[in-house]
Coordinates of C-alpha atoms in Angstrom, one line a residue:
M1 CA 21.5 -8.0 1.7
L2 CA 19.0 -10.5 0.5
S3 CA 20.2 -12.5 -2.5
G4 CA 18.5 -13.6 -5.7
A5 CA 19.7 -16.8 -4.4
A6 CA 17.9 -16.5 -1.1
I7 CA 14.3 -15.1 -2.9
G8 CA 14.3 -18.1 -5.2
A9 CA 15.6 -21.2 -3.2
V10 CA 13.2 -23.8 -3.6
G11 CA 13.6 -27.8 -2.0
A12 CA 15.0 -29.2 0.7
V13 CA 17.6 -27.8 3.0
T14 CA 18.9 -28.4 6.2
G15 CA 18.2 -26.8 9.3
L16 CA 14.4 -27.2 9.6
P17 CA 13.2 -30.4 10.9
A18 CA 13.2 -33.7 9.0
A19 CA 9.8 -34.3 7.4
A20 CA 7.6 -37.2 9.2
G21 CA 5.6 -37.5 6.4
A22 CA 3.2 -36.5 4.5
A23 CA -0.7 -36.2 5.9
A24 CA -3.0 -38.7 5.1
G25 CA -4.2 -38.6 1.4
R26 CA -1.5 -37.9 -1.6
P27 CA 2.2 -35.9 -1.0
L28 CA 1.4 -32.3 -1.6
A29 CA 3.1 -30.9 -4.8
Y30 CA 5.0 -27.7 -4.6
P31 CA 2.7 -25.1 -2.5
F32 CA 5.1 -22.4 -2.4
T33 CA 3.7 -20.4 -5.3
L34 CA 2.8 -17.7 -4.0
G35 CA 5.9 -16.5 -2.2
V36 CA 6.7 -15.2 1.7
A37 CA 5.9 -12.5 3.5
S38 CA 6.1 -10.3 6.5
G39 CA 4.6 -7.4 8.2
D40 CA 3.4 -5.2 10.8
P41 CA 6.6 -5.2 12.6
D42 CA 6.3 -4.2 16.0
H43 CA 10.2 -3.2 18.3
D44 CA 9.9 -7.3 19.5
G45 CA 8.3 -9.0 16.8
F46 CA 6.2 -9.3 13.2
V47 CA 4.6 -11.1 11.2
L48 CA 5.2 -14.2 9.1
W49 CA 2.7 -14.9 5.9
T50 CA 2.4 -17.2 3.4
R51 CA -0.2 -19.8 1.9
L52 CA 0.0 -23.2 0.1
A53 CA -1.5 -22.9 -3.7
P54 CA 0.4 -25.6 -6.1
Q55 CA -1.8 -24.7 -8.6
P56 CA -2.7 -20.8 -7.8
L57 CA -5.2 -20.0 -10.5
A58 CA -7.5 -22.9 -9.4
E59 CA -11.2 -21.4 -10.4
D60 CA -12.6 -22.8 -6.3
G61 CA -9.7 -20.3 -5.1
L62 CA -7.9 -22.8 -2.7
G63 CA -4.8 -23.6 -4.8
G64 CA -4.9 -27.0 -5.5
M65 CA -5.0 -27.7 -2.3
P66 CA -6.5 -31.2 -0.6
D67 CA -9.1 -30.6 1.9
R68 CA -6.8 -31.2 4.7
D69 CA -4.9 -28.5 7.2
V70 CA -1.5 -29.5 6.9
P71 CA 1.1 -28.5 9.1
V72 CA 3.7 -25.7 7.8
H73 CA 7.6 -25.6 9.7
W74 CA 8.6 -22.0 9.9
E75 CA 12.2 -21.1 11.2
L76 CA 13.6 -18.0 12.2
A77 CA 17.5 -17.2 11.8
A78 CA 19.4 -13.9 12.4
D79 CA 21.2 -14.6 8.8
E80 CA 20.6 -15.5 5.3
R81 CA 22.3 -19.1 5.8
F82 CA 20.3 -20.0 8.9
R83 CA 23.4 -21.0 10.7
H84 CA 22.0 -19.0 14.3
V85 CA 18.3 -20.0 14.1
V86 CA 16.0 -18.2 17.2
R87 CA 12.9 -19.2 16.7
R88 CA 10.9 -21.8 15.0
G89 CA 7.7 -24.0 15.0
V90 CA 4.4 -25.0 13.9
A91 CA 2.1 -23.8 12.6
V92 CA -1.0 -24.6 10.8
A93 CA -2.6 -24.1 7.5
R94 CA -5.9 -25.0 7.1
T95 CA -9.3 -25.0 4.8
R96 CA -11.0 -22.9 6.5
S97 CA -8.3 -19.8 5.7
A98 CA -7.6 -21.1 2.1
H99 CA -4.4 -22.6 3.4
S100 CA -3.3 -19.8 4.9
V101 CA -0.4 -19.2 7.5
H102 CA 0.0 -16.1 10.2
V103 CA 2.6 -16.5 12.0
E104 CA 2.6 -14.3 15.0
L105 CA 6.3 -13.0 16.8
A106 CA 6.8 -11.5 20.1
G107 CA 9.5 -11.6 22.4
L108 CA 12.7 -10.7 19.7
L109 CA 15.3 -8.2 20.0
P110 CA 14.9 -4.6 18.9
G111 CA 16.2 -3.3 15.6
R112 CA 17.2 -6.2 14.7
E113 CA 16.8 -8.4 10.7
Y114 CA 16.1 -11.5 11.1
F115 CA 15.3 -14.1 7.4
Y116 CA 12.7 -16.3 7.5
R117 CA 11.2 -19.7 5.8
F118 CA 8.8 -22.3 5.7
R119 CA 8.0 -26.0 5.2
A120 CA 5.3 -27.7 4.4
E121 CA 6.1 -32.1 3.6
R122 CA 9.3 -32.2 1.7
H123 CA 9.1 -28.7 -0.1
V124 CA 10.3 -25.1 1.1
S125 CA 9.6 -21.9 0.8
P126 CA 12.2 -19.0 -0.7
T127 CA 13.8 -17.1 2.1
G128 CA 12.3 -14.4 3.4
R129 CA 13.6 -11.2 5.0
T130 CA 12.8 -8.9 7.6
R131 CA 13.5 -6.5 11.0
T132 CA 11.9 -5.4 14.2
A133 CA 11.2 -1.7 14.5
P134 CA 13.7 -0.4 16.7
A135 CA 13.0 0.0 21.0
P136 CA 10.3 2.7 21.9
W137 CA 12.7 5.0 23.4
T138 CA 15.7 4.9 21.2
M139 CA 16.2 7.7 18.3
P140 CA 17.1 5.5 15.2
A141 CA 19.6 7.4 13.2
A142 CA 17.6 6.5 10.4
L143 CA 15.0 4.5 7.7
A144 CA 14.6 3.7 4.8
M145 CA 11.2 3.5 4.1
G146 CA 8.9 3.6 0.5
F147 CA 5.7 3.2 -0.6
A148 CA 3.6 2.4 -3.0
S149 CA -0.2 1.5 -4.8
C150 CA -2.1 1.1 -7.2
S151 CA -1.1 -2.4 -9.1
Q152 CA -3.7 -3.6 -11.9
Y153 CA -1.9 -6.9 -13.2
E154 CA -4.1 -6.5 -16.7
H155 CA -2.3 -2.9 -17.2
G156 CA 1.4 -3.9 -16.9
Y157 CA 4.3 -5.9 -15.6
F158 CA 5.3 -5.5 -11.6
T159 CA 8.6 -4.4 -12.3
A160 CA 8.1 -1.7 -10.5
Y161 CA 7.9 -3.6 -7.6
R162 CA 11.4 -5.4 -8.1
R163 CA 13.1 -2.2 -8.4
L164 CA 11.7 -1.2 -5.2
A165 CA 13.3 -4.4 -3.6
E166 CA 16.6 -3.6 -5.4
T167 CA 16.4 -0.7 -3.0
E168 CA 16.4 -3.0 0.1
P169 CA 14.2 -0.5 2.1
E170 CA 13.5 -1.4 5.8
L171 CA 10.1 -0.6 5.7
I172 CA 7.3 -0.7 2.8
L173 CA 4.2 1.2 3.0
H174 CA 0.9 -0.6 0.6
L175 CA -1.4 2.1 0.6
G176 CA -4.1 0.6 -1.1
D177 CA -5.5 -0.4 -4.8
Y178 CA -3.4 -4.1 -4.1
Q179 CA -5.3 -5.4 -6.6
Y180 CA -8.3 -4.8 -8.8
E181 CA -11.6 -6.7 -9.5
Y182 CA -12.5 -6.4 -12.8
A183 CA -13.2 -8.8 -15.4
P184 CA -11.0 -9.3 -18.0
D185 CA -11.3 -7.1 -20.9
T186 CA -13.1 -4.8 -18.4
Y187 CA -10.8 -2.2 -17.9
N188 CA -8.5 -1.5 -20.7
V189 CA -5.7 0.7 -21.8
P190 CA -4.9 2.4 -24.7
G191 CA -3.5 -0.3 -27.2
G192 CA -4.6 -3.4 -25.2
N193 CA -3.7 -4.3 -21.6
P194 CA -0.1 -6.8 -21.9
R195 CA -2.1 -9.0 -19.5
D196 CA -5.1 -10.9 -18.7
H197 CA -7.0 -11.5 -15.2
E198 CA -8.1 -15.0 -14.8
G199 CA -11.9 -15.3 -14.0
P200 CA -14.8 -13.3 -13.8
E201 CA -15.2 -9.6 -11.7
T202 CA -14.3 -11.2 -7.9
R203 CA -17.5 -11.0 -6.3
T204 CA -17.6 -14.6 -4.2
L205 CA -14.9 -15.7 -1.9
A206 CA -13.5 -17.9 -4.3
N207 CA -13.0 -15.0 -7.0
Y208 CA -11.0 -12.4 -4.4
R209 CA -9.1 -16.2 -3.6
Q210 CA -8.1 -16.4 -6.8
R211 CA -7.7 -13.1 -7.6
H212 CA -5.0 -12.3 -4.7
A213 CA -3.7 -16.0 -5.7
Q214 CA -2.8 -14.5 -9.4
Y215 CA -1.0 -11.0 -8.2
K216 CA 0.5 -12.9 -5.4
T217 CA 2.3 -15.6 -8.6
D218 CA 3.8 -12.5 -10.4
A219 CA 8.1 -13.1 -8.9
D220 CA 8.5 -9.5 -9.4
L221 CA 5.7 -8.3 -6.3
Q222 CA 7.2 -12.0 -4.3
A223 CA 10.9 -10.3 -4.5
A224 CA 8.9 -6.8 -2.4
H225 CA 7.8 -9.4 -0.2
A226 CA 10.5 -11.0 0.5
V227 CA 13.0 -8.1 1.0
A228 CA 11.0 -6.5 3.8
P229 CA 8.3 -6.3 6.7
W230 CA 4.9 -4.2 4.7
A231 CA 2.2 -2.3 6.3
V232 CA -0.9 -2.3 4.1
V233 CA -3.7 -0.6 4.1
F234 CA -7.1 -1.3 1.0
D235 CA -8.7 1.2 -1.0
D236 CA -11.3 0.8 -3.3
H237 CA -10.4 -2.5 -5.7
E238 CA -10.2 -4.8 -3.5
V239 CA -13.4 -4.9 -3.1
E240 CA -14.6 -3.1 -5.8
N241 CA -14.7 0.9 -7.4
N242 CA -15.4 3.4 -5.3
W243 CA -17.1 1.6 -3.2
A244 CA -18.0 3.7 1.1
D245 CA -18.9 1.9 3.8
E246 CA -22.1 0.3 3.3
V247 CA -22.5 1.7 -0.3
P248 CA -21.8 0.2 -3.5
E249 CA -20.5 2.0 -6.7
A250 CA -24.0 0.8 -7.6
P251 CA -27.3 -0.7 -6.5
D252 CA -25.9 -3.9 -5.3
A253 CA -28.2 -6.1 -2.9
E254 CA -25.5 -8.7 -2.5
F255 CA -22.4 -5.7 -1.7
L256 CA -22.8 -6.7 1.9
A257 CA -21.7 -10.8 0.8
R258 CA -18.9 -9.4 -1.8
R259 CA -17.5 -6.8 0.9
A260 CA -17.6 -9.7 4.1
A261 CA -15.4 -12.1 1.1
A262 CA -13.0 -9.3 0.1
F263 CA -12.3 -9.2 3.4
Q264 CA -12.3 -12.4 4.0
A265 CA -9.0 -12.8 1.6
Y266 CA -7.8 -9.5 2.2
Y267 CA -6.7 -11.1 5.1
E268 CA -5.8 -14.6 4.3
N269 CA -3.4 -13.3 1.9
M270 CA -1.7 -9.9 3.4
P271 CA 0.8 -9.8 6.4
L272 CA -1.3 -8.6 8.9
R273 CA -1.7 -9.6 13.2
R274 CA -4.5 -11.0 14.3
T275 CA -6.1 -7.8 15.0
S276 CA -7.3 -8.1 11.3
I277 CA -9.0 -10.4 11.8
P278 CA -12.3 -10.2 9.7
R279 CA -15.7 -10.4 11.4
G280 CA -18.0 -10.4 8.4
I281 CA -18.5 -7.3 7.1
D282 CA -15.8 -5.3 9.5
M283 CA -12.3 -6.1 9.9
Q284 CA -9.9 -3.4 11.5
L285 CA -7.5 -2.0 9.5
Y286 CA -6.7 0.9 11.1
R287 CA -3.5 0.5 13.1
R288 CA -0.1 2.5 14.0
V289 CA 3.6 1.1 13.1
R290 CA 6.6 2.9 15.4
W291 CA 9.7 3.1 14.6
G292 CA 11.2 4.1 18.0
R293 CA 11.2 7.9 18.5
L294 CA 11.7 8.8 15.2
A295 CA 8.5 8.3 13.3
T296 CA 4.7 6.7 14.3
F297 CA 3.0 5.8 10.8
H298 CA -0.8 6.3 11.5
M299 CA -2.3 3.7 8.6
L300 CA -5.9 4.8 8.5
D301 CA -9.0 3.6 6.7
T302 CA -10.7 6.1 4.7
R303 CA -13.3 3.4 3.1
Q304 CA -15.0 1.2 5.6
Y305 CA -16.7 4.3 7.6
R306 CA -16.7 7.0 5.4
D307 CA -20.7 8.8 4.5
D308 CA -21.1 7.8 0.9
Q309 CA -19.6 10.1 -2.1
A310 CA -21.3 13.7 -1.7
C311 CA -23.5 15.0 -5.4
G312 CA -22.7 11.7 -6.7
D313 CA -19.1 11.0 -6.8
G314 CA -17.1 12.6 -9.2
Y315 CA -15.8 15.6 -9.8
R316 CA -17.9 18.6 -8.4
D317 CA -18.7 21.6 -7.3
C318 CA -21.0 20.5 -3.8
A319 CA -22.2 21.9 -0.9
A320 CA -22.6 19.0 0.1
A321 CA -18.6 17.8 0.7
S322 CA -18.0 20.4 3.3
D323 CA -21.1 20.0 5.5
P324 CA -19.8 19.3 9.2
A325 CA -21.6 16.2 10.1
R326 CA -19.7 14.6 6.8
S327 CA -15.7 12.1 7.4
I328 CA -14.4 10.2 5.0
T329 CA -13.3 7.9 9.2
G330 CA -15.6 7.8 10.9
A331 CA -16.1 9.2 14.3
E332 CA -14.3 6.6 16.0
Q333 CA -11.1 6.1 14.1
E334 CA -10.9 10.2 13.6
A335 CA -10.3 10.4 18.0
W336 CA -8.0 7.3 17.3
L337 CA -6.3 10.2 15.2
L338 CA -6.3 12.9 17.4
D339 CA -5.3 10.9 19.9
G340 CA -2.5 9.2 19.0
F341 CA -1.3 13.2 17.6
R342 CA -1.1 14.7 21.4
R343 CA -0.2 11.5 22.9
S344 CA 2.7 11.2 20.2
D345 CA 6.1 11.9 21.4
A346 CA 7.4 10.7 17.3
Q347 CA 9.8 13.2 16.1
W348 CA 7.5 12.5 12.9
D349 CA 4.0 11.4 12.1
I350 CA 2.6 10.0 9.1
L351 CA -0.4 8.9 7.9
G352 CA -0.3 6.2 5.9
Q353 CA -3.5 6.2 4.1
Q354 CA -5.6 6.4 0.2
V355 CA -6.7 9.2 -1.1
F356 CA -5.3 12.9 -2.2
F357 CA -6.3 14.6 1.0
A358 CA -5.0 18.9 -0.8
Q359 CA -7.1 20.5 -2.1
R360 CA -7.7 20.4 -6.4
D361 CA -9.4 22.7 -7.6
N362 CA -9.9 21.9 -11.9
N363 CA -11.7 24.4 -12.5
S364 CA -9.9 27.9 -13.4
G365 CA -12.9 30.0 -12.9
P366 CA -15.1 31.1 -9.7
L367 CA -16.0 27.6 -9.3
T368 CA -14.5 24.8 -6.9
V369 CA -14.5 22.3 -8.6
T370 CA -13.4 18.6 -6.7
S371 CA -13.0 15.2 -6.4
M372 CA -15.8 14.0 -4.3
D373 CA -14.1 10.6 -3.6
S374 CA -11.2 12.0 -1.5
W375 CA -10.6 13.9 1.3
D376 CA -12.1 17.2 -0.7
G377 CA -15.5 15.5 -1.0
Y378 CA -15.2 16.0 3.2
V379 CA -13.9 19.1 4.1
A380 CA -15.0 19.0 7.3
S381 CA -13.4 15.9 8.1
R382 CA -10.2 17.1 6.6
D383 CA -10.1 20.3 8.5
R384 CA -10.5 18.5 11.7
I385 CA -7.7 16.0 11.5
T386 CA -5.8 19.7 10.7
R387 CA -6.5 21.5 12.8
G388 CA -6.3 18.3 15.4
W389 CA -2.8 17.7 14.6
M390 CA -1.5 21.5 14.7
A391 CA -3.5 21.4 18.6
A392 CA -1.2 18.6 19.6
G393 CA 1.7 20.3 18.5
V394 CA 3.0 17.8 16.2
R395 CA 6.4 18.4 15.3
N396 CA 6.0 17.1 11.5
P397 CA 3.0 16.3 10.1
V398 CA 3.1 14.2 6.6
V399 CA 0.4 12.6 5.0
L400 CA 1.5 10.0 2.4
T401 CA -1.4 8.4 0.0
G402 CA -1.9 6.5 -3.0
D403 CA -4.9 6.2 -5.6
V404 CA -4.7 8.9 -8.3
H405 CA -2.2 6.8 -10.7
A406 CA 0.3 10.0 -10.8
H407 CA 3.4 11.1 -8.5
W408 CA 2.2 14.3 -6.7
A409 CA 3.5 16.1 -3.7
S410 CA 1.8 19.3 -1.9
D411 CA 1.7 21.8 0.0
L412 CA -0.6 21.5 3.4
K413 CA -3.2 24.1 3.9
L414 CA -5.5 25.1 6.6
D415 CA -6.9 27.7 3.9
Y416 CA -7.2 26.6 0.3
A417 CA -8.4 29.8 -0.7
D418 CA -5.4 32.1 0.1
P419 CA -2.7 31.6 -1.3
T420 CA -0.2 33.2 0.9
S421 CA -1.5 31.2 4.1
R422 CA 0.9 29.4 5.9
T423 CA 1.9 25.7 5.4
V424 CA 1.2 23.3 7.8
G425 CA 1.5 20.0 7.3
T426 CA 3.3 18.0 3.4
E427 CA 1.4 15.2 1.2
L428 CA 3.5 13.1 -0.7
V429 CA 1.5 11.1 -2.9
C430 CA 3.3 7.4 -5.2
S431 CA 2.4 6.7 -8.8
S432 CA 0.7 3.5 -9.6
I433 CA 2.9 0.4 -9.7
T434 CA 1.1 -0.6 -13.3
S435 CA -3.1 1.0 -13.2
T436 CA -3.3 3.2 -16.6
G437 CA -0.6 2.0 -18.2
D438 CA 2.7 3.3 -19.1
G439 CA 1.7 7.2 -18.7
A440 CA 3.8 9.7 -19.9
D441 CA 6.4 12.3 -18.6
S442 CA 5.7 16.3 -18.2
P443 CA 7.7 19.3 -18.1
S444 CA 7.5 19.3 -14.3
G445 CA 5.3 22.1 -13.1
S446 CA 3.7 21.9 -16.4
H447 CA 0.4 20.6 -14.8
P448 CA -2.5 23.1 -16.0
W449 CA -4.1 22.5 -12.7
F450 CA -0.9 24.2 -10.6
A451 CA -2.1 27.6 -12.4
F452 CA -4.8 27.6 -9.6
N453 CA -3.4 25.7 -6.9
P454 CA -0.2 27.0 -6.1
H455 CA 0.1 24.5 -2.8
L456 CA 0.6 21.7 -5.6
R457 CA 4.6 21.3 -6.2
F458 CA 5.1 18.2 -8.6
Q459 CA 3.8 15.7 -10.5
N460 CA 4.8 13.5 -13.2
N461 CA 2.4 10.9 -15.0
L462 CA 4.7 7.6 -15.1
R463 CA 4.6 4.8 -13.2
G464 CA 6.4 4.2 -10.0
Y465 CA 7.2 4.6 -6.2
V466 CA 8.3 7.3 -3.6
R467 CA 11.3 6.3 -1.8
T468 CA 11.9 7.5 1.3
T469 CA 14.8 8.6 3.9
I470 CA 13.7 9.8 7.4
T471 CA 16.2 10.7 9.6
P472 CA 15.5 13.6 12.8
G473 CA 16.6 16.5 10.9
Q474 CA 15.0 15.9 7.8
L475 CA 12.5 13.9 5.5
T476 CA 14.2 12.9 1.8
A477 CA 11.3 11.4 -0.9
D478 CA 12.8 10.6 -4.2
F479 CA 10.0 10.2 -7.0
D480 CA 11.2 6.9 -9.2
V481 CA 9.4 6.4 -12.0
L482 CA 9.9 3.8 -15.1
P483 CA 9.3 4.6 -18.6
Y484 CA 7.3 2.1 -19.4
V485 CA 5.5 -0.8 -18.4
S486 CA 4.0 -2.8 -21.1
R487 CA 6.4 -4.5 -21.4
A488 CA 9.0 -6.3 -19.1
G489 CA 12.2 -5.1 -17.2
A490 CA 12.2 -1.5 -17.6
P491 CA 14.9 0.8 -15.1
A492 CA 13.8 3.4 -12.3
Y493 CA 15.0 6.4 -12.5
T494 CA 14.4 9.8 -9.6
R495 CA 12.6 11.7 -11.7
A496 CA 13.0 14.7 -8.4
S497 CA 13.5 14.8 -5.5
F498 CA 12.3 16.9 -1.8
V499 CA 13.2 17.7 1.4
I500 CA 10.9 17.8 3.7
E501 CA 13.2 19.7 7.4
D502 CA 12.4 19.0 10.7
R503 CA 10.2 21.8 12.1
V504 CA 9.3 23.5 8.7
P505 CA 6.1 22.0 7.3
G506 CA 6.3 22.4 3.1
L507 CA 8.6 20.9 0.4
H508 CA 12.0 22.4 -0.9
Q509 CA 13.2 21.1 -4.5
T510 CA 16.5 19.7 -4.2
A511 CA 16.3 17.6 -7.7
D512 CA 14.5 18.1 -10.8
N513 CA 16.0 15.2 -13.1
P514 CA 14.5 14.7 -17.0
L515 CA 14.8 11.7 -18.3
P516 CA 17.8 11.3 -19.8
S517 CA 18.0 10.6 -24.0
A518 CA 18.3 6.9 -23.6
L519 CA 15.5 6.6 -21.8
R520 CA 13.2 9.3 -23.4
G521 CA 12.3 7.4 -26.4
A522 CA 10.8 4.8 -24.4
A523 CA 8.4 6.8 -22.5
P524 CA 5.5 8.3 -24.2
S525 CA 5.8 12.5 -24.3
V526 CA 2.0 13.9 -23.1
D527 CA 0.7 17.3 -24.0
P528 CA 0.2 18.7 -20.4
G529 CA -2.5 20.5 -21.6
Q530 CA -4.9 17.7 -21.7
Q531 CA -4.2 16.5 -18.1
T532 CA -7.2 17.2 -17.3
V533 CA -8.9 14.6 -15.4
D534 CA -6.9 12.3 -12.6
Q535 CA -6.3 8.8 -14.5
E536 CA -8.1 7.6 -11.8
T537 CA -11.3 9.0 -12.6
A538 CA -11.3 7.5 -15.8
R539 CA -12.5 3.9 -15.0
P540 CA -15.4 1.8 -15.9

């Protein structure tokens, strides 16, 4: 276990090489205000990350750092007290990269837990815990994996990140909307935002660097990064709302420059491998994380290559959404994914991606009214990928999703118009960490869309995350919720649990836990008849 003392430790410690003295210029003030992180684990390595920022909210986005490169010592150990150091070295935090550091390690032992820390001049970072994936030919007994999305700083406190960290997962997936682009007092929740963004709407590299830094100063987010390796993908708000490839939400002659700036800042602030270094407006984000023969995570990018949303976006009954020429992944990524299905020998093939995969019709009549920003706006693309995993004989296909600010769980079909057609996969959707504020509880099965979408199995509009335990025989999903995020310190509670059995696609509910009376008063209630629009659509 990574102790709280280790997570928060600063100051001098033994073990790291003695500082040779500050480089030219004034000594640094404490620079590790953004914490530490690790990511993209492989069987023999991972990425270690930090970024130096003595004044993290500086308007120029450079964190109060001097205009000079700074050597950063790093250390990797087999134990939390660093008595058994296995690797150490020096990386350079460069001005041109906002003094971020990415240490990409290989040659480590598979399936092992490690601890890491950094030193810049006389300052020592908090300690992080990470791990390598199991060897490719092995079948692990279990994997504890959590996934999350949608953390709007202004809409509440990031307590959900800390509660997730306290469960000590071995791997965390973040499925997009890690940060939001809005200026203060632009995207507001009822009753007012508990916190404010610094700076204007993010459009420049300085803006995005400052915004990422503000989010990273949150102690709860830092705790989640320090407890386990992450695999991250962006959605829309890391750039701007509902962008699609080179098409902004509204006409903007500067959009491509904005996109390039957002990508650069995203890389600088995430534990990504060098293969994801942006090249102008392009960034290689789709990739695979393999956990032995137990699971392969296909991390997708559904923003950078998609066709523009059909019929002007929003919820529409739209014939163009079924155009076979339209794609949400682009042809190259689609071919990569289908090839991965064919080559897979994993027990579980898991898609880590951003937007709702199953059909969700919000109309009880003859029209099919669905979200053009989700896979419903790219029906042929969804069909090709679903048929692809079926043709490849994928043993257990599971889609993980963020974006919609509510927990959902769905059986996946080839023909959603026929409720009796067989289930061919499963989708698990996590609620937001904070986005749209406290949310509300409601009885399971009460959402009005369930009546005409029988493949939808669960929905809850409280904030939270999903914990999974993956074994060769089953995947268990626990939908954890918080009764409020408008103030700090909320407890977490498992609202419902589902099991997916090996070779049996679809959901089996094992627990439905209404909030206990002690929490019920703290959680708003809602008339489910009013839940006719996704929270994610109710944005400026």
